[in-house]
Amino acid sequence: MSTNHLTRDDQLAGIGGASVPKSPSPALTLTAALLGFALITLDASVVNVALPAIGGSLGGGMSGLQWVVDAYTLAFAALMLSTGAFSDRAGASRAYALGITVFTLASAACGLAPNLPALIGARVVQGVAAAVVLPASLALVRQAYADPARRARAVAAWAAGGSVAVALGPVAGGALTTAWDWRGIFFINLPVGAVALALLVRAPRSQRRPAPLDLPGQLTAIVALTALTFAVIEGGTTGLVASAVAVVAAALFLRIEARQAHPVVPLGLFRSRNVSVAVAAGAACSVAFYGVVFLFSLFFQQVQGRSALYAGLVFLPMSGLIGVTNLVSGKLAGRYGPRLPMLAGQVLAAAGLLGLLYVDGGTSPDAVAALLVPMAVGCALTVPPLTAAMMDAVPAERAGLAAGVLNAARQVAGGLGIAVFGSLVADGFEAGMRMCLAISAALFAATATATARLRRTVA
């Protein structure tokens, strides 16, 4: 549709995921999208270091603390399957504004939570809002840059912003928890959300593109993911029942998606090897990164008796390298294609995880900080090129949906990883931690093998 045929309202509040003429200010669009993406990804890791403080303030054992993390991650992942299409249908700009507004209000509710159930409920709302923001932000970037080379660099910068936010989460969480209170990790979102909305007002708008919503598929996906996570975290007889519910819901989901004219997850998308490998590699990165941050946040405080601030600062060396590595990875992907930096990143991350197997209660924090770097740098090398590969493998008008599928898979993997890892360390922290690290390394070995068989460039 040409902009000449749009109404004045459509031109001012342009909605949709379709390609538009070259944006007069793509850098402004990128800045607005990056800030919101950084905000929602920060909340995926900022909570980890504050978990002991939250437990001390509101009560709850290991399972309660796992739900503080996974309530956000699970809602984020499950709803993202539909919010990619919602972004295309309701409009990337409008969807982004709605998501940031709800996320900011939910952050205030988290900071004011009087008890653990209230906090978990507010975290669910945060996750729903984050699911709207993420595909909308990437769709805005995709629309702003028509040239593939410039788009690859923009996507790398967008991914770098999110990766830095995730990496700085433990540091910010430790500093805020120590200097203020665990509630500060949520209140800090309020001014950031306001700035993101102010930038969006000045950013160019996008067009409308109808995109059907698959409600049956979305509902069965939510049931399957929630039941599976519940089964892993809670265990016992109720866990067995939840497992059965997850299996039935997953089977229904696949059946619905195979027959839907407009499925929430087009199964045919995975016929592309580039798409399948990008999704698998992204999932492995999420399991490793979120799982390691979760594990070592608890390790430093519960095993070594360190403060929240000290625990956060131990993550600083790896945090400082992630943003730079993302940008380098984006340049490598633009020059050589995504295969090389993806493969190098996964091999490095696997080696780093194996090195962490030697950590125990007596290991110095400085040594742990150094051992965390290869895993983090490996993930940072991997994520930008796999994101660019995913975006290049689909047409521009499907950018929102593709972003939803990729990032839903990453969030599901991260949430399930934390659920599994929390269960493994509950009965013996150090032995369980080593098992978790070995699982993560094995996942990278598998996805690196698949990446090595990709074409050298993406068409």
PDB file of N, CA and C in Angstrom, residues 156-244:
ATOM      1  N   ALA A 156      22.536  -5.710  14.600  1.00  0.00           N
ATOM      2  CA  ALA A 156      23.633  -6.006  15.525  1.00  0.00           C
ATOM      3  C   ALA A 156      23.640  -5.018  16.682  1.00  0.00           C
ATOM      4  N   ALA A 157      23.397  -3.738  16.384  1.00  0.00           N
ATOM      5  CA  ALA A 157      23.354  -2.733  17.445  1.00  0.00           C
ATOM      6  C   ALA A 157      22.164  -2.978  18.366  1.00  0.00           C
ATOM      7  N   TRP A 158      21.026  -3.328  17.781  1.00  0.00           N
ATOM      8  CA  TRP A 158      19.825  -3.647  18.568  1.00  0.00           C
ATOM      9  C   TRP A 158      20.103  -4.845  19.483  1.00  0.00           C
ATOM     10  N   ALA A 159      20.685  -5.890  18.921  1.00  0.00           N
ATOM     11  CA  ALA A 159      21.003  -7.074  19.714  1.00  0.00           C
ATOM     12  C   ALA A 159      22.045  -6.753  20.780  1.00  0.00           C
ATOM     13  N   ALA A 160      23.010  -5.887  20.438  1.00  0.00           N
ATOM     14  CA  ALA A 160      24.040  -5.511  21.405  1.00  0.00           C
ATOM     15  C   ALA A 160      23.416  -4.790  22.594  1.00  0.00           C
ATOM     16  N   GLY A 161      22.454  -3.906  22.318  1.00  0.00           N
ATOM     17  CA  GLY A 161      21.790  -3.196  23.401  1.00  0.00           C
ATOM     18  C   GLY A 161      21.098  -4.148  24.362  1.00  0.00           C
ATOM     19  N   GLY A 162      20.407  -5.145  23.807  1.00  0.00           N
ATOM     20  CA  GLY A 162      19.747  -6.122  24.654  1.00  0.00           C
ATOM     21  C   GLY A 162      20.731  -6.990  25.413  1.00  0.00           C
ATOM     22  N   SER A 163      21.803  -7.388  24.739  1.00  0.00           N
ATOM     23  CA  SER A 163      22.799  -8.244  25.388  1.00  0.00           C
ATOM     24  C   SER A 163      23.510  -7.514  26.517  1.00  0.00           C
ATOM     25  N   VAL A 164      23.837  -6.239  26.289  1.00  0.00           N
ATOM     26  CA  VAL A 164      24.485  -5.457  27.343  1.00  0.00           C
ATOM     27  C   VAL A 164      23.541  -5.309  28.531  1.00  0.00           C
ATOM     28  N   ALA A 165      22.256  -5.078  28.246  1.00  0.00           N
ATOM     29  CA  ALA A 165      21.281  -4.940  29.329  1.00  0.00           C
ATOM     30  C   ALA A 165      21.187  -6.225  30.147  1.00  0.00           C
ATOM     31  N   VAL A 166      21.148  -7.375  29.455  1.00  0.00           N
ATOM     32  CA  VAL A 166      21.105  -8.659  30.162  1.00  0.00           C
ATOM     33  C   VAL A 166      22.373  -8.842  30.989  1.00  0.00           C
ATOM     34  N   ALA A 167      23.508  -8.494  30.393  1.00  0.00           N
ATOM     35  CA  ALA A 167      24.779  -8.676  31.085  1.00  0.00           C
ATOM     36  C   ALA A 167      24.916  -7.744  32.284  1.00  0.00           C
ATOM     37  N   LEU A 168      24.425  -6.517  32.156  1.00  0.00           N
ATOM     38  CA  LEU A 168      24.528  -5.563  33.251  1.00  0.00           C
ATOM     39  C   LEU A 168      23.471  -5.795  34.319  1.00  0.00           C
ATOM     40  N   GLY A 169      22.495  -6.642  34.024  1.00  0.00           N
ATOM     41  CA  GLY A 169      21.433  -6.915  34.978  1.00  0.00           C
ATOM     42  C   GLY A 169      21.946  -7.327  36.350  1.00  0.00           C
ATOM     43  N   PRO A 170      22.845  -8.322  36.440  1.00  0.00           N
ATOM     44  CA  PRO A 170      23.359  -8.716  37.760  1.00  0.00           C
ATOM     45  C   PRO A 170      24.090  -7.596  38.486  1.00  0.00           C
ATOM     46  N   VAL A 171      24.848  -6.785  37.727  1.00  0.00           N
ATOM     47  CA  VAL A 171      25.576  -5.675  38.347  1.00  0.00           C
ATOM     48  C   VAL A 171      24.590  -4.637  38.869  1.00  0.00           C
ATOM     49  N   ALA A 172      23.625  -4.269  38.019  1.00  0.00           N
ATOM     50  CA  ALA A 172      22.624  -3.284  38.429  1.00  0.00           C
ATOM     51  C   ALA A 172      21.781  -3.814  39.580  1.00  0.00           C
ATOM     52  N   GLY A 173      21.416  -5.087  39.503  1.00  0.00           N
ATOM     53  CA  GLY A 173      20.616  -5.682  40.567  1.00  0.00           C
ATOM     54  C   GLY A 173      21.345  -5.690  41.895  1.00  0.00           C
ATOM     55  N   GLY A 174      22.625  -6.036  41.876  1.00  0.00           N
ATOM     56  CA  GLY A 174      23.408  -6.048  43.099  1.00  0.00           C
ATOM     57  C   GLY A 174      23.577  -4.660  43.680  1.00  0.00           C
ATOM     58  N   ALA A 175      23.852  -3.684  42.805  1.00  0.00           N
ATOM     59  CA  ALA A 175      24.050  -2.306  43.283  1.00  0.00           C
ATOM     60  C   ALA A 175      22.761  -1.736  43.865  1.00  0.00           C
ATOM     61  N   LEU A 176      21.653  -1.906  43.162  1.00  0.00           N
ATOM     62  CA  LEU A 176      20.380  -1.358  43.635  1.00  0.00           C
ATOM     63  C   LEU A 176      19.906  -2.048  44.909  1.00  0.00           C
ATOM     64  N   THR A 177      20.087  -3.361  44.974  1.00  0.00           N
ATOM     65  CA  THR A 177      19.650  -4.102  46.159  1.00  0.00           C
ATOM     66  C   THR A 177      20.454  -3.695  47.390  1.00  0.00           C
ATOM     67  N   THR A 178      21.747  -3.470  47.202  1.00  0.00           N
ATOM     68  CA  THR A 178      22.609  -3.100  48.333  1.00  0.00           C
ATOM     69  C   THR A 178      22.419  -1.638  48.736  1.00  0.00           C
ATOM     70  N   ALA A 179      22.379  -0.740  47.755  1.00  0.00           N
ATOM     71  CA  ALA A 179      22.299   0.693  48.053  1.00  0.00           C
ATOM     72  C   ALA A 179      20.890   1.136  48.422  1.00  0.00           C
ATOM     73  N   TRP A 180      19.884   0.433  47.912  1.00  0.00           N
ATOM     74  CA  TRP A 180      18.508   0.847  48.135  1.00  0.00           C
ATOM     75  C   TRP A 180      17.741  -0.306  48.764  1.00  0.00           C
ATOM     76  N   ASP A 181      17.206  -1.177  47.901  1.00  0.00           N
ATOM     77  CA  ASP A 181      16.405  -2.314  48.339  1.00  0.00           C
ATOM     78  C   ASP A 181      16.085  -3.094  47.071  1.00  0.00           C
ATOM     79  N   TRP A 182      15.641  -4.339  47.215  1.00  0.00           N
ATOM     80  CA  TRP A 182      15.314  -5.097  46.010  1.00  0.00           C
ATOM     81  C   TRP A 182      14.211  -4.426  45.207  1.00  0.00           C
ATOM     82  N   ARG A 183      13.375  -3.611  45.844  1.00  0.00           N
ATOM     83  CA  ARG A 183      12.292  -2.935  45.119  1.00  0.00           C
ATOM     84  C   ARG A 183      12.840  -1.921  44.118  1.00  0.00           C
ATOM     85  N   GLY A 184      14.049  -1.443  44.358  1.00  0.00           N
ATOM     86  CA  GLY A 184      14.656  -0.484  43.448  1.00  0.00           C
ATOM     87  C   GLY A 184      14.902  -1.028  42.056  1.00  0.00           C
ATOM     88  N   ILE A 185      15.078  -2.356  41.935  1.00  0.00           N
ATOM     89  CA  ILE A 185      15.331  -2.926  40.613  1.00  0.00           C
ATOM     90  C   ILE A 185      14.100  -2.792  39.714  1.00  0.00           C
ATOM     91  N   PHE A 186      12.931  -2.589  40.303  1.00  0.00           N
ATOM     92  CA  PHE A 186      11.710  -2.384  39.519  1.00  0.00           C
ATOM     93  C   PHE A 186      11.390  -0.898  39.351  1.00  0.00           C
ATOM     94  N   PHE A 187      11.612  -0.093  40.391  1.00  0.00           N
ATOM     95  CA  PHE A 187      11.308   1.331  40.292  1.00  0.00           C
ATOM     96  C   PHE A 187      12.198   2.040  39.277  1.00  0.00           C
ATOM     97  N   ILE A 188      13.401   1.517  39.039  1.00  0.00           N
ATOM     98  CA  ILE A 188      14.304   2.146  38.082  1.00  0.00           C
ATOM     99  C   ILE A 188      13.750   2.093  36.663  1.00  0.00           C
ATOM    100  N   ASN A 189      12.797   1.190  36.415  1.00  0.00           N
ATOM    101  CA  ASN A 189      12.206   1.075  35.082  1.00  0.00           C
ATOM    102  C   ASN A 189      11.298   2.247  34.732  1.00  0.00           C
ATOM    103  N   LEU A 190      10.790   2.945  35.732  1.00  0.00           N
ATOM    104  CA  LEU A 190       9.811   3.997  35.459  1.00  0.00           C
ATOM    105  C   LEU A 190      10.378   5.147  34.624  1.00  0.00           C
ATOM    106  N   PRO A 191      11.503   5.763  35.006  1.00  0.00           N
ATOM    107  CA  PRO A 191      12.033   6.839  34.159  1.00  0.00           C
ATOM    108  C   PRO A 191      12.523   6.335  32.798  1.00  0.00           C
ATOM    109  N   VAL A 192      13.055   5.132  32.754  1.00  0.00           N
ATOM    110  CA  VAL A 192      13.533   4.595  31.472  1.00  0.00           C
ATOM    111  C   VAL A 192      12.364   4.394  30.516  1.00  0.00           C
ATOM    112  N   GLY A 193      11.260   3.865  31.024  1.00  0.00           N
ATOM    113  CA  GLY A 193      10.071   3.688  30.195  1.00  0.00           C
ATOM    114  C   GLY A 193       9.546   5.013  29.674  1.00  0.00           C
ATOM    115  N   ALA A 194       9.592   6.053  30.503  1.00  0.00           N
ATOM    116  CA  ALA A 194       9.122   7.371  30.081  1.00  0.00           C
ATOM    117  C   ALA A 194       9.974   7.923  28.939  1.00  0.00           C
ATOM    118  N   VAL A 195      11.292   7.734  29.024  1.00  0.00           N
ATOM    119  CA  VAL A 195      12.189   8.204  27.963  1.00  0.00           C
ATOM    120  C   VAL A 195      11.924   7.447  26.657  1.00  0.00           C
ATOM    121  N   ALA A 196      11.715   6.124  26.747  1.00  0.00           N
ATOM    122  CA  ALA A 196      11.439   5.332  25.548  1.00  0.00           C
ATOM    123  C   ALA A 196      10.176   5.828  24.847  1.00  0.00           C
ATOM    124  N   LEU A 197       9.146   6.144  25.609  1.00  0.00           N
ATOM    125  CA  LEU A 197       7.906   6.659  25.017  1.00  0.00           C
ATOM    126  C   LEU A 197       8.123   8.032  24.395  1.00  0.00           C
ATOM    127  N   ALA A 198       8.921   8.875  25.045  1.00  0.00           N
ATOM    128  CA  ALA A 198       9.188  10.204  24.496  1.00  0.00           C
ATOM    129  C   ALA A 198       9.922  10.107  23.158  1.00  0.00           C
ATOM    130  N   LEU A 199      10.866   9.184  23.051  1.00  0.00           N
ATOM    131  CA  LEU A 199      11.586   8.993  21.788  1.00  0.00           C
ATOM    132  C   LEU A 199      10.662   8.464  20.701  1.00  0.00           C
ATOM    133  N   LEU A 200       9.754   7.596  21.071  1.00  0.00           N
ATOM    134  CA  LEU A 200       8.862   6.992  20.093  1.00  0.00           C
ATOM    135  C   LEU A 200       7.962   8.040  19.447  1.00  0.00           C
ATOM    136  N   VAL A 201       7.586   9.062  20.188  1.00  0.00           N
ATOM    137  CA  VAL A 201       6.720  10.113  19.645  1.00  0.00           C
ATOM    138  C   VAL A 201       7.368  10.783  18.439  1.00  0.00           C
ATOM    139  N   ARG A 202       8.705  10.882  18.461  1.00  0.00           N
ATOM    140  CA  ARG A 202       9.425  11.565  17.382  1.00  0.00           C
ATOM    141  C   ARG A 202       9.891  10.609  16.282  1.00  0.00           C
ATOM    142  N   ALA A 203       9.758   9.329  16.499  1.00  0.00           N
ATOM    143  CA  ALA A 203      10.223   8.363  15.499  1.00  0.00           C
ATOM    144  C   ALA A 203       9.214   8.227  14.364  1.00  0.00           C
ATOM    145  N   PRO A 204       9.685   7.916  13.136  1.00  0.00           N
ATOM    146  CA  PRO A 204       8.775   7.696  12.011  1.00  0.00           C
ATOM    147  C   PRO A 204       7.840   6.516  12.274  1.00  0.00           C
ATOM    148  N   ARG A 205       6.690   6.548  11.601  1.00  0.00           N
ATOM    149  CA  ARG A 205       5.683   5.520  11.810  1.00  0.00           C
ATOM    150  C   ARG A 205       5.727   4.471  10.697  1.00  0.00           C
ATOM    151  N   SER A 206       5.017   3.377  10.907  1.00  0.00           N
ATOM    152  CA  SER A 206       4.970   2.289   9.928  1.00  0.00           C
ATOM    153  C   SER A 206       3.547   2.093   9.434  1.00  0.00           C
ATOM    154  N   GLN A 207       3.413   1.305   8.363  1.00  0.00           N
ATOM    155  CA  GLN A 207       2.117   1.068   7.754  1.00  0.00           C
ATOM    156  C   GLN A 207       1.354  -0.070   8.410  1.00  0.00           C
ATOM    157  N   ARG A 208       0.119  -0.206   7.986  1.00  0.00           N
ATOM    158  CA  ARG A 208      -0.751  -1.270   8.478  1.00  0.00           C
ATOM    159  C   ARG A 208      -0.602  -2.520   7.611  1.00  0.00           C
ATOM    160  N   ARG A 209      -0.599  -3.704   8.238  1.00  0.00           N
ATOM    161  CA  ARG A 209      -0.639  -4.960   7.495  1.00  0.00           C
ATOM    162  C   ARG A 209      -1.503  -5.954   8.266  1.00  0.00           C
ATOM    163  N   PRO A 210      -2.639  -6.326   7.689  1.00  0.00           N
ATOM    164  CA  PRO A 210      -3.500  -7.305   8.381  1.00  0.00           C
ATOM    165  C   PRO A 210      -2.742  -8.598   8.655  1.00  0.00           C
ATOM    166  N   ALA A 211      -2.906  -9.134   9.850  1.00  0.00           N
ATOM    167  CA  ALA A 211      -2.243 -10.386  10.234  1.00  0.00           C
ATOM    168  C   ALA A 211      -3.179 -11.147  11.173  1.00  0.00           C
ATOM    169  N   PRO A 212      -3.749 -12.252  10.716  1.00  0.00           N
ATOM    170  CA  PRO A 212      -4.689 -13.017  11.549  1.00  0.00           C
ATOM    171  C   PRO A 212      -4.028 -13.544  12.813  1.00  0.00           C
ATOM    172  N   LEU A 213      -4.811 -13.605  13.894  1.00  0.00           N
ATOM    173  CA  LEU A 213      -4.328 -14.139  15.165  1.00  0.00           C
ATOM    174  C   LEU A 213      -4.850 -15.554  15.356  1.00  0.00           C
ATOM    175  N   ASP A 214      -3.964 -16.439  15.781  1.00  0.00           N
ATOM    176  CA  ASP A 214      -4.299 -17.848  16.001  1.00  0.00           C
ATOM    177  C   ASP A 214      -4.534 -18.072  17.493  1.00  0.00           C
ATOM    178  N   LEU A 215      -5.745 -17.792  17.957  1.00  0.00           N
ATOM    179  CA  LEU A 215      -6.037 -17.914  19.380  1.00  0.00           C
ATOM    180  C   LEU A 215      -5.975 -19.355  19.891  1.00  0.00           C
ATOM    181  N   PRO A 216      -6.526 -20.363  19.183  1.00  0.00           N
ATOM    182  CA  PRO A 216      -6.403 -21.740  19.677  1.00  0.00           C
ATOM    183  C   PRO A 216      -4.942 -22.180  19.828  1.00  0.00           C
ATOM    184  N   GLY A 217      -4.114 -21.836  18.857  1.00  0.00           N
ATOM    185  CA  GLY A 217      -2.708 -22.187  18.949  1.00  0.00           C
ATOM    186  C   GLY A 217      -2.025 -21.477  20.103  1.00  0.00           C
ATOM    187  N   GLN A 218      -2.359 -20.182  20.280  1.00  0.00           N
ATOM    188  CA  GLN A 218      -1.759 -19.433  21.374  1.00  0.00           C
ATOM    189  C   GLN A 218      -2.150 -20.009  22.730  1.00  0.00           C
ATOM    190  N   LEU A 219      -3.423 -20.340  22.902  1.00  0.00           N
ATOM    191  CA  LEU A 219      -3.895 -20.862  24.188  1.00  0.00           C
ATOM    192  C   LEU A 219      -3.257 -22.209  24.523  1.00  0.00           C
ATOM    193  N   THR A 220      -3.182 -23.106  23.535  1.00  0.00           N
ATOM    194  CA  THR A 220      -2.577 -24.410  23.809  1.00  0.00           C
ATOM    195  C   THR A 220      -1.085 -24.275  24.091  1.00  0.00           C
ATOM    196  N   ALA A 221      -0.432 -23.310  23.452  1.00  0.00           N
ATOM    197  CA  ALA A 221       0.994 -23.069  23.733  1.00  0.00           C
ATOM    198  C   ALA A 221       1.179 -22.590  25.167  1.00  0.00           C
ATOM    199  N   ILE A 222       0.316 -21.693  25.620  1.00  0.00           N
ATOM    200  CA  ILE A 222       0.412 -21.193  26.996  1.00  0.00           C
ATOM    201  C   ILE A 222       0.221 -22.334  27.993  1.00  0.00           C
ATOM    202  N   VAL A 223      -0.794 -23.167  27.745  1.00  0.00           N
ATOM    203  CA  VAL A 223      -1.065 -24.287  28.661  1.00  0.00           C
ATOM    204  C   VAL A 223       0.121 -25.247  28.688  1.00  0.00           C
ATOM    205  N   ALA A 224       0.661 -25.577  27.506  1.00  0.00           N
ATOM    206  CA  ALA A 224       1.769 -26.527  27.435  1.00  0.00           C
ATOM    207  C   ALA A 224       3.008 -26.000  28.163  1.00  0.00           C
ATOM    208  N   LEU A 225       3.366 -24.750  27.926  1.00  0.00           N
ATOM    209  CA  LEU A 225       4.570 -24.187  28.534  1.00  0.00           C
ATOM    210  C   LEU A 225       4.405 -24.002  30.041  1.00  0.00           C
ATOM    211  N   THR A 226       3.235 -23.540  30.457  1.00  0.00           N
ATOM    212  CA  THR A 226       2.996 -23.352  31.887  1.00  0.00           C
ATOM    213  C   THR A 226       3.021 -24.687  32.626  1.00  0.00           C
ATOM    214  N   ALA A 227       2.346 -25.686  32.052  1.00  0.00           N
ATOM    215  CA  ALA A 227       2.299 -27.004  32.697  1.00  0.00           C
ATOM    216  C   ALA A 227       3.685 -27.631  32.769  1.00  0.00           C
ATOM    217  N   LEU A 228       4.474 -27.492  31.701  1.00  0.00           N
ATOM    218  CA  LEU A 228       5.816 -28.063  31.691  1.00  0.00           C
ATOM    219  C   LEU A 228       6.699 -27.388  32.746  1.00  0.00           C
ATOM    220  N   THR A 229       6.644 -26.066  32.814  1.00  0.00           N
ATOM    221  CA  THR A 229       7.434 -25.347  33.810  1.00  0.00           C
ATOM    222  C   THR A 229       7.002 -25.721  35.224  1.00  0.00           C
ATOM    223  N   PHE A 230       5.693 -25.812  35.446  1.00  0.00           N
ATOM    224  CA  PHE A 230       5.177 -26.202  36.755  1.00  0.00           C
ATOM    225  C   PHE A 230       5.674 -27.593  37.134  1.00  0.00           C
ATOM    226  N   ALA A 231       5.665 -28.500  36.177  1.00  0.00           N
ATOM    227  CA  ALA A 231       6.112 -29.868  36.442  1.00  0.00           C
ATOM    228  C   ALA A 231       7.574 -29.901  36.857  1.00  0.00           C
ATOM    229  N   VAL A 232       8.403 -29.120  36.193  1.00  0.00           N
ATOM    230  CA  VAL A 232       9.835 -29.110  36.503  1.00  0.00           C
ATOM    231  C   VAL A 232      10.105 -28.476  37.873  1.00  0.00           C
ATOM    232  N   ILE A 233       9.432 -27.365  38.157  1.00  0.00           N
ATOM    233  CA  ILE A 233       9.695 -26.647  39.406  1.00  0.00           C
ATOM    234  C   ILE A 233       9.106 -27.357  40.620  1.00  0.00           C
ATOM    235  N   GLU A 234       7.860 -27.800  40.510  1.00  0.00           N
ATOM    236  CA  GLU A 234       7.158 -28.335  41.679  1.00  0.00           C
ATOM    237  C   GLU A 234       7.420 -29.824  41.913  1.00  0.00           C
ATOM    238  N   GLY A 235       7.526 -30.615  40.819  1.00  0.00           N
ATOM    239  CA  GLY A 235       7.794 -32.041  40.962  1.00  0.00           C
ATOM    240  C   GLY A 235       6.690 -32.776  41.696  1.00  0.00           C
ATOM    241  N   GLY A 236       6.995 -33.982  42.180  1.00  0.00           N
ATOM    242  CA  GLY A 236       6.028 -34.773  42.939  1.00  0.00           C
ATOM    243  C   GLY A 236       4.842 -35.218  42.104  1.00  0.00           C
ATOM    244  N   THR A 237       3.762 -35.575  42.797  1.00  0.00           N
ATOM    245  CA  THR A 237       2.549 -36.049  42.122  1.00  0.00           C
ATOM    246  C   THR A 237       1.936 -34.962  41.248  1.00  0.00           C
ATOM    247  N   THR A 238       1.888 -33.743  41.781  1.00  0.00           N
ATOM    248  CA  THR A 238       1.329 -32.646  40.979  1.00  0.00           C
ATOM    249  C   THR A 238       2.183 -32.397  39.739  1.00  0.00           C
ATOM    250  N   GLY A 239       3.485 -32.621  39.866  1.00  0.00           N
ATOM    251  CA  GLY A 239       4.361 -32.472  38.715  1.00  0.00           C
ATOM    252  C   GLY A 239       4.067 -33.491  37.632  1.00  0.00           C
ATOM    253  N   LEU A 240       3.737 -34.716  38.045  1.00  0.00           N
ATOM    254  CA  LEU A 240       3.385 -35.746  37.072  1.00  0.00           C
ATOM    255  C   LEU A 240       2.099 -35.391  36.331  1.00  0.00           C
ATOM    256  N   VAL A 241       1.125 -34.890  37.075  1.00  0.00           N
ATOM    257  CA  VAL A 241      -0.127 -34.462  36.448  1.00  0.00           C
ATOM    258  C   VAL A 241       0.150 -33.314  35.476  1.00  0.00           C
ATOM    259  N   ALA A 242       0.963 -32.349  35.908  1.00  0.00           N
ATOM    260  CA  ALA A 242       1.304 -31.225  35.039  1.00  0.00           C
ATOM    261  C   ALA A 242       2.039 -31.693  33.789  1.00  0.00           C
ATOM    262  N   SER A 243       2.888 -32.699  33.924  1.00  0.00           N
ATOM    263  CA  SER A 243       3.599 -33.247  32.761  1.00  0.00           C
ATOM    264  C   SER A 243       2.621 -33.822  31.745  1.00  0.00           C
ATOM    265  N   ALA A 244       1.619 -34.549  32.239  1.00  0.00           N
ATOM    266  CA  ALA A 244       0.613 -35.124  31.350  1.00  0.00           C
ATOM    267  C   ALA A 244      -0.162 -34.022  30.629  1.00  0.00           C
TER     268      ALA A 244
END
